[in-house]
Tab-separated table of C-alpha atoms in Angstrom:
chain	number	residue	atom	x	y	z
V	8	MET	CA	159.877	33.640	81.698
V	9	SER	CA	161.704	31.734	79.103
V	10	GLY	CA	160.248	28.296	78.082
V	11	LEU	CA	156.875	29.455	77.354
V	12	HIS	CA	154.790	27.143	75.343
V	13	PRO	CA	152.743	28.847	72.758
V	14	ALA	CA	149.179	27.116	73.316
V	15	GLY	CA	149.744	27.663	76.899
V	16	PHE	CA	150.843	31.005	76.901
V	17	ARG	CA	147.622	31.644	74.262
V	18	ARG	CA	145.168	30.129	76.944
V	19	ALA	CA	146.816	32.361	79.691
V	20	CYS	CA	146.578	35.746	77.543
V	21	ARG	CA	142.777	34.836	77.020
V	22	ALA	CA	142.437	34.351	80.309
V	23	GLU	CA	143.987	37.429	81.517
V	24	TRP	CA	142.060	39.282	78.966
V	25	THR	CA	138.645	37.922	79.955
V	26	LYS	CA	139.682	39.192	83.493
V	27	LEU	CA	140.658	42.610	82.236
V	28	HIS	CA	137.697	43.580	80.328
V	29	THR	CA	134.992	41.732	82.317
V	30	GLU	CA	135.814	43.311	85.660
V	31	ALA	CA	134.210	46.980	85.816
V	32	GLY	CA	137.055	48.716	87.920
V	33	HIS	CA	139.498	48.227	84.835
V	34	GLY	CA	137.102	49.246	82.113
V	35	TRP	CA	136.470	52.709	84.137
V	36	LEU	CA	140.242	53.061	85.005
V	37	MET	CA	140.705	52.811	81.454
V	38	VAL	CA	137.869	55.421	80.526
V	39	ALA	CA	139.404	57.687	83.060
V	40	LEU	CA	142.834	57.409	81.493
V	41	VAL	CA	141.604	58.859	78.192
V	42	LEU	CA	139.518	61.622	79.980
V	43	VAL	CA	142.408	62.762	82.039
V	44	THR	CA	145.104	62.663	79.619
V	45	ALA	CA	142.905	64.577	76.995
V	46	GLY	CA	141.053	66.748	79.682
V	47	VAL	CA	144.368	68.017	81.437
V	48	GLY	CA	146.222	68.264	78.023
V	49	ALA	CA	143.224	70.352	76.767
V	50	ALA	CA	143.377	72.497	79.788
V	51	VAL	CA	147.153	73.375	79.906
V	52	SER	CA	147.099	73.910	75.920
V	53	ALA	CA	144.431	76.579	76.810
V	54	ASN	CA	145.775	78.181	79.832
V	55	VAL	CA	149.598	78.352	79.342
V	56	PRO	CA	149.840	81.460	77.083
V	57	CYS	CA	152.490	82.545	74.424
V	58	PRO	CA	152.072	86.219	74.387
V	59	VAL	CA	155.240	87.257	72.234
V	60	ALA	CA	157.217	85.631	69.870
V	61	GLY	CA	159.966	83.637	71.380
V	62	CYS	CA	158.051	82.775	74.568
V	63	GLY	CA	160.096	79.784	74.901
V	64	GLN	CA	157.284	76.854	75.548
V	65	ASP	CA	157.240	73.653	73.834
V	66	GLN	CA	153.683	73.615	72.668
V	67	VAL	CA	154.098	69.915	72.025
V	68	ARG	CA	154.671	68.837	75.633
V	69	LEU	CA	152.085	71.254	76.569
V	70	SER	CA	149.401	69.382	74.974
V	71	LEU	CA	150.653	66.032	76.183
V	72	ALA	CA	150.815	67.311	79.995
V	73	GLY	CA	147.830	64.950	80.832
V	74	VAL	CA	150.259	61.742	80.588
V	75	SER	CA	152.146	62.729	83.761
V	76	VAL	CA	148.878	62.602	85.483
V	77	SER	CA	147.092	59.559	83.549
V	78	GLN	CA	150.386	57.823	84.347
V	79	VAL	CA	148.851	56.945	87.817
V	80	LEU	CA	145.672	55.185	85.974
V	81	ALA	CA	147.901	52.886	84.126
V	82	ALA	CA	149.668	51.976	87.058
V	83	ILE	CA	146.562	51.456	89.172
V	84	THR	CA	145.295	49.396	86.265
V	85	ALA	CA	148.114	47.151	86.254
V	86	VAL	CA	148.634	46.870	90.255
V	87	LEU	CA	144.748	45.571	90.314
V	88	LEU	CA	145.695	42.923	87.617
V	89	VAL	CA	147.935	41.352	90.236
V	90	GLY	CA	147.267	42.705	93.604
V	91	GLY	CA	143.208	41.975	92.994
V	92	GLU	CA	143.725	38.744	92.581
V	93	TYR	CA	145.885	38.159	95.846
V	94	GLY	CA	143.308	40.125	97.924
V	95	THR	CA	140.732	37.892	96.568
V	96	GLY	CA	142.563	34.617	96.569
V	97	LEU	CA	141.752	34.076	93.009
V	98	ILE	CA	145.630	33.940	92.135
V	99	ARG	CA	145.488	30.475	93.591
V	100	THR	CA	143.042	29.415	91.018
V	101	THR	CA	144.865	31.117	88.512
V	102	LEU	CA	148.266	29.305	89.217
V	103	VAL	CA	146.525	25.957	89.602
V	104	ALA	CA	144.826	26.515	86.325
V	105	MET	CA	148.298	27.675	84.720
V	106	PRO	CA	151.145	26.164	86.994
V	107	GLY	CA	153.933	27.934	84.995
V	108	ARG	CA	154.084	31.186	87.010
V	109	GLY	CA	156.484	32.740	84.408
V	110	THR	CA	153.726	32.152	81.500
V	111	VAL	CA	150.869	33.919	84.032
V	112	LEU	CA	152.992	37.016	84.309
V	113	ALA	CA	153.966	36.895	80.727
V	114	ALA	CA	150.353	36.571	79.547
V	115	LYS	CA	149.380	39.624	82.273
V	116	ALA	CA	152.012	41.874	80.744
V	117	THR	CA	151.153	41.186	77.243
V	118	VAL	CA	147.326	41.727	77.658
V	119	LEU	CA	148.136	44.827	79.854
V	120	GLY	CA	150.550	46.303	77.268
V	121	GLY	CA	148.305	45.753	74.470
V	122	ALA	CA	145.197	47.404	76.333
V	123	VAL	CA	147.301	50.199	77.499
V	124	LEU	CA	148.865	50.572	74.021
V	125	ALA	CA	145.130	50.768	72.467
V	126	VAL	CA	143.542	53.036	75.135
V	127	GLY	CA	147.010	54.999	75.558
V	128	SER	CA	146.907	55.558	71.456
V	129	VAL	CA	143.461	57.090	71.710
V	130	ALA	CA	144.294	59.335	74.689
V	131	VAL	CA	147.197	60.852	73.325
V	132	LEU	CA	145.560	61.231	69.778
V	133	ALA	CA	142.791	63.082	71.671
V	134	SER	CA	145.451	65.231	73.534
V	135	VAL	CA	146.955	66.357	70.204
V	136	LEU	CA	143.731	67.154	68.551
V	137	ALA	CA	142.878	69.240	71.577
V	138	GLY	CA	146.395	70.951	71.406
V	139	ARG	CA	145.740	71.814	67.829
V	140	LEU	CA	142.301	73.369	68.369
V	141	LEU	CA	143.387	75.067	71.444
V	142	LEU	CA	146.922	76.188	71.231
V	143	PRO	CA	146.481	78.999	68.617
V	144	GLY	CA	144.085	80.795	70.963
V	145	ALA	CA	146.798	80.856	73.538
V	146	GLY	CA	149.205	82.627	71.369
V	147	TYR	CA	150.940	79.608	69.565
V	148	THR	CA	150.508	80.732	66.071
V	149	PRO	CA	152.876	81.214	62.862
V	150	ALA	CA	153.579	84.783	64.084
V	151	HIS	CA	155.183	83.672	67.334
V	152	GLY	CA	156.925	81.047	65.535
V	153	TYR	CA	154.555	77.817	66.234
V	154	ALA	CA	153.130	75.947	63.443
V	155	ARG	CA	149.702	74.240	64.017
V	156	LEU	CA	150.248	70.725	65.655
V	157	SER	CA	150.439	67.802	63.507
V	158	LEU	CA	151.224	64.296	63.655
V	159	ALA	CA	152.774	64.807	59.910
V	160	ASP	CA	155.603	66.820	61.760
V	161	GLY	CA	158.418	63.989	62.880
V	162	PRO	CA	159.079	65.644	66.178
V	163	THR	CA	155.586	65.616	67.123
V	164	LEU	CA	154.839	62.105	66.037
V	165	ARG	CA	158.056	61.099	68.073
V	166	ALA	CA	156.551	62.986	71.045
V	167	ALA	CA	152.871	61.297	70.598
V	168	ALA	CA	154.279	57.791	69.987
V	169	GLY	CA	156.752	58.130	72.656
V	170	SER	CA	154.034	59.144	75.314
V	171	VAL	CA	151.933	56.034	74.310
V	172	LEU	CA	155.054	53.789	75.125
V	173	TYR	CA	155.645	55.578	78.403
V	174	LEU	CA	152.133	54.624	79.562
V	175	VAL	CA	152.605	51.244	78.647
V	176	LEU	CA	156.178	50.958	80.103
V	177	VAL	CA	154.952	52.741	83.311
V	178	ALA	CA	152.108	49.897	83.377
V	179	LEU	CA	154.356	47.044	83.021
V	180	LEU	CA	156.879	48.618	85.684
V	181	ALA	CA	153.903	48.638	88.123
V	182	LEU	CA	152.797	45.109	87.248
V	183	GLY	CA	156.432	43.812	87.821
V	184	ILE	CA	156.028	45.647	91.316
V	185	ALA	CA	152.684	44.232	92.198
V	186	ALA	CA	153.952	40.850	91.380
V	187	ALA	CA	157.102	41.443	93.601
V	188	VAL	CA	155.184	42.867	96.931
V	189	ARG	CA	151.587	41.108	96.297
V	190	ASP	CA	149.393	43.786	98.153
V	191	ALA	CA	147.407	46.221	96.070
V	192	ALA	CA	147.854	49.127	98.590
V	193	VAL	CA	151.656	48.848	98.699
V	194	ALA	CA	152.301	48.327	95.343
V	195	VAL	CA	150.391	51.519	94.415
V	196	GLY	CA	152.504	53.357	97.250
V	197	VAL	CA	155.736	51.891	96.007
V	198	VAL	CA	155.124	52.754	92.073
V	199	LEU	CA	153.900	56.125	93.008
V	200	ALA	CA	157.098	56.930	95.148
V	201	LEU	CA	159.369	55.655	92.236
V	202	LEU	CA	157.782	57.636	89.584
V	203	TYR	CA	157.308	60.951	91.658
V	204	LEU	CA	160.278	60.638	94.029
V	205	PHE	CA	162.996	61.800	91.368
V	206	PRO	CA	161.478	64.824	89.977
V	207	LEU	CA	160.698	65.975	93.850
V	208	LEU	CA	164.514	65.371	94.738
V	209	GLY	CA	165.497	67.243	91.589
V	210	HIS	CA	163.552	70.351	92.899
V	211	VAL	CA	164.821	70.099	96.304
V	212	VAL	CA	168.646	69.589	95.635
V	213	THR	CA	170.525	72.735	94.388
V	214	GLU	CA	173.363	70.925	93.285
V	215	PRO	CA	173.484	71.040	89.175
V	216	HIS	CA	175.076	67.626	88.663
V	217	LEU	CA	172.944	66.090	90.823
V	218	GLN	CA	169.752	67.223	89.442
V	219	ARG	CA	170.897	66.474	86.312
V	220	LEU	CA	171.830	62.697	87.354
V	221	LEU	CA	168.181	62.545	88.983
V	222	ALA	CA	166.882	63.361	85.780
V	223	GLN	CA	168.598	61.007	83.970
V	224	LEU	CA	167.995	58.005	86.389
V	225	GLY	CA	164.312	58.669	87.419
V	226	PRO	CA	161.782	56.926	85.736
V	227	MET	CA	159.498	59.709	85.224
V	228	PRO	CA	161.701	62.211	84.250
V	229	ALA	CA	163.657	60.227	82.099
V	230	GLY	CA	161.048	58.705	80.320
V	231	LEU	CA	159.064	61.928	79.695
V	232	ALA	CA	162.154	63.387	78.020
V	233	ILE	CA	160.732	61.616	74.914
V	234	GLN	CA	157.893	64.613	74.876
V	235	ALA	CA	160.373	67.286	74.134
V	236	THR	CA	160.622	68.588	70.839
V	237	ALA	CA	162.321	72.036	71.375
V	238	ASN	CA	165.812	73.043	72.922
V	239	LEU	CA	166.907	69.161	73.076
V	240	HIS	CA	170.557	70.376	73.408
V	241	HIS	CA	169.284	71.386	76.823
V	242	LEU	CA	167.844	68.264	78.100
V	243	PRO	CA	169.486	66.073	80.681
V	244	ILE	CA	169.093	62.972	78.841
V	245	GLY	CA	167.606	62.374	74.927
V	246	PRO	CA	164.164	61.523	74.413
V	247	TRP	CA	164.798	57.807	73.274
V	248	THR	CA	167.506	57.479	75.973
V	249	GLY	CA	165.233	58.573	78.426
V	250	LEU	CA	162.536	56.440	77.506
V	251	GLY	CA	165.260	53.533	77.438
V	252	VAL	CA	165.777	54.316	80.977
V	253	LEU	CA	162.197	53.913	81.902
V	254	ALA	CA	162.107	50.625	79.744
V	255	LEU	CA	165.248	49.451	81.789
V	256	TRP	CA	163.219	50.050	84.941
V	257	ALA	CA	160.187	48.037	83.895
V	258	ALA	CA	162.392	45.115	82.821
V	259	ILE	CA	164.042	45.140	86.007
V	260	ALA	CA	160.722	45.356	87.919
V	261	LEU	CA	159.114	42.324	85.844
V	262	PHE	CA	162.237	40.313	86.288
V	263	LEU	CA	162.092	40.715	90.149
V	264	GLY	CA	158.387	40.175	90.070
V	265	GLY	CA	158.675	36.988	88.152
V	266	ALA	CA	161.416	35.524	90.162
V	267	ILE	CA	159.622	36.063	93.474
V	268	LEU	CA	156.478	34.826	91.631
V	269	ARG	CA	158.323	31.841	91.048
V	270	LEU	CA	159.880	31.152	94.438
V	271	ARG	CA	156.953	32.213	96.793
V	272	ASP	CA	153.635	30.427	97.779
V	273	ALA	CA	150.373	32.209	96.751
């Protein structure tokens, strides 16, 4: 995606933004992302009790539990941004209007990343607020060693901001895969398999070193380490390092998607 012309890139971004916000499906997916993230987080916050001091739960991670579900909606939005155009044949018009294929993918990534960043911020803030209101009722109180959730707390802020970045990176990962495979249904299947296969294998295998390796390499388990605020020394991978692993997966997917897009006919 090197050699982007600024004026052409701006035109491409405007075109991609028009597609994103004028197609009703994308808008509903973004609304659903907020509702699912906050709703699942609220349900978990209200229903995972801490009856005694030292119950061992990470209340920040509980409040952000919805991210592991709503990431599917971020991925589907990304896939439709590419796969939808291939399905309708609109991609030919897009590539004729903007012959620089690297520019097209870069514009899609920029617009998609910005949209998920904004919507994800609302979703995560709603989750933290729900946790702040509901967790004390489930026993997460100062008497049990838990302060009320607040973004003024450094680890909580890191987990919240990192969760937003996690959603953005999952969307970019899905965008790159969609650009590579072109078919929306296949792309969704590949993305979901990539996200959930590593955690599934981690529960199946019994060898501790292999479990740890899977948690360090998988885009979902590594990336979600950013949400941890307790017992960090027990984590298979550090919070920011884990998010870096997901970023590497996304970068590789975008690189491969861009390379295949340039080499293959629409």
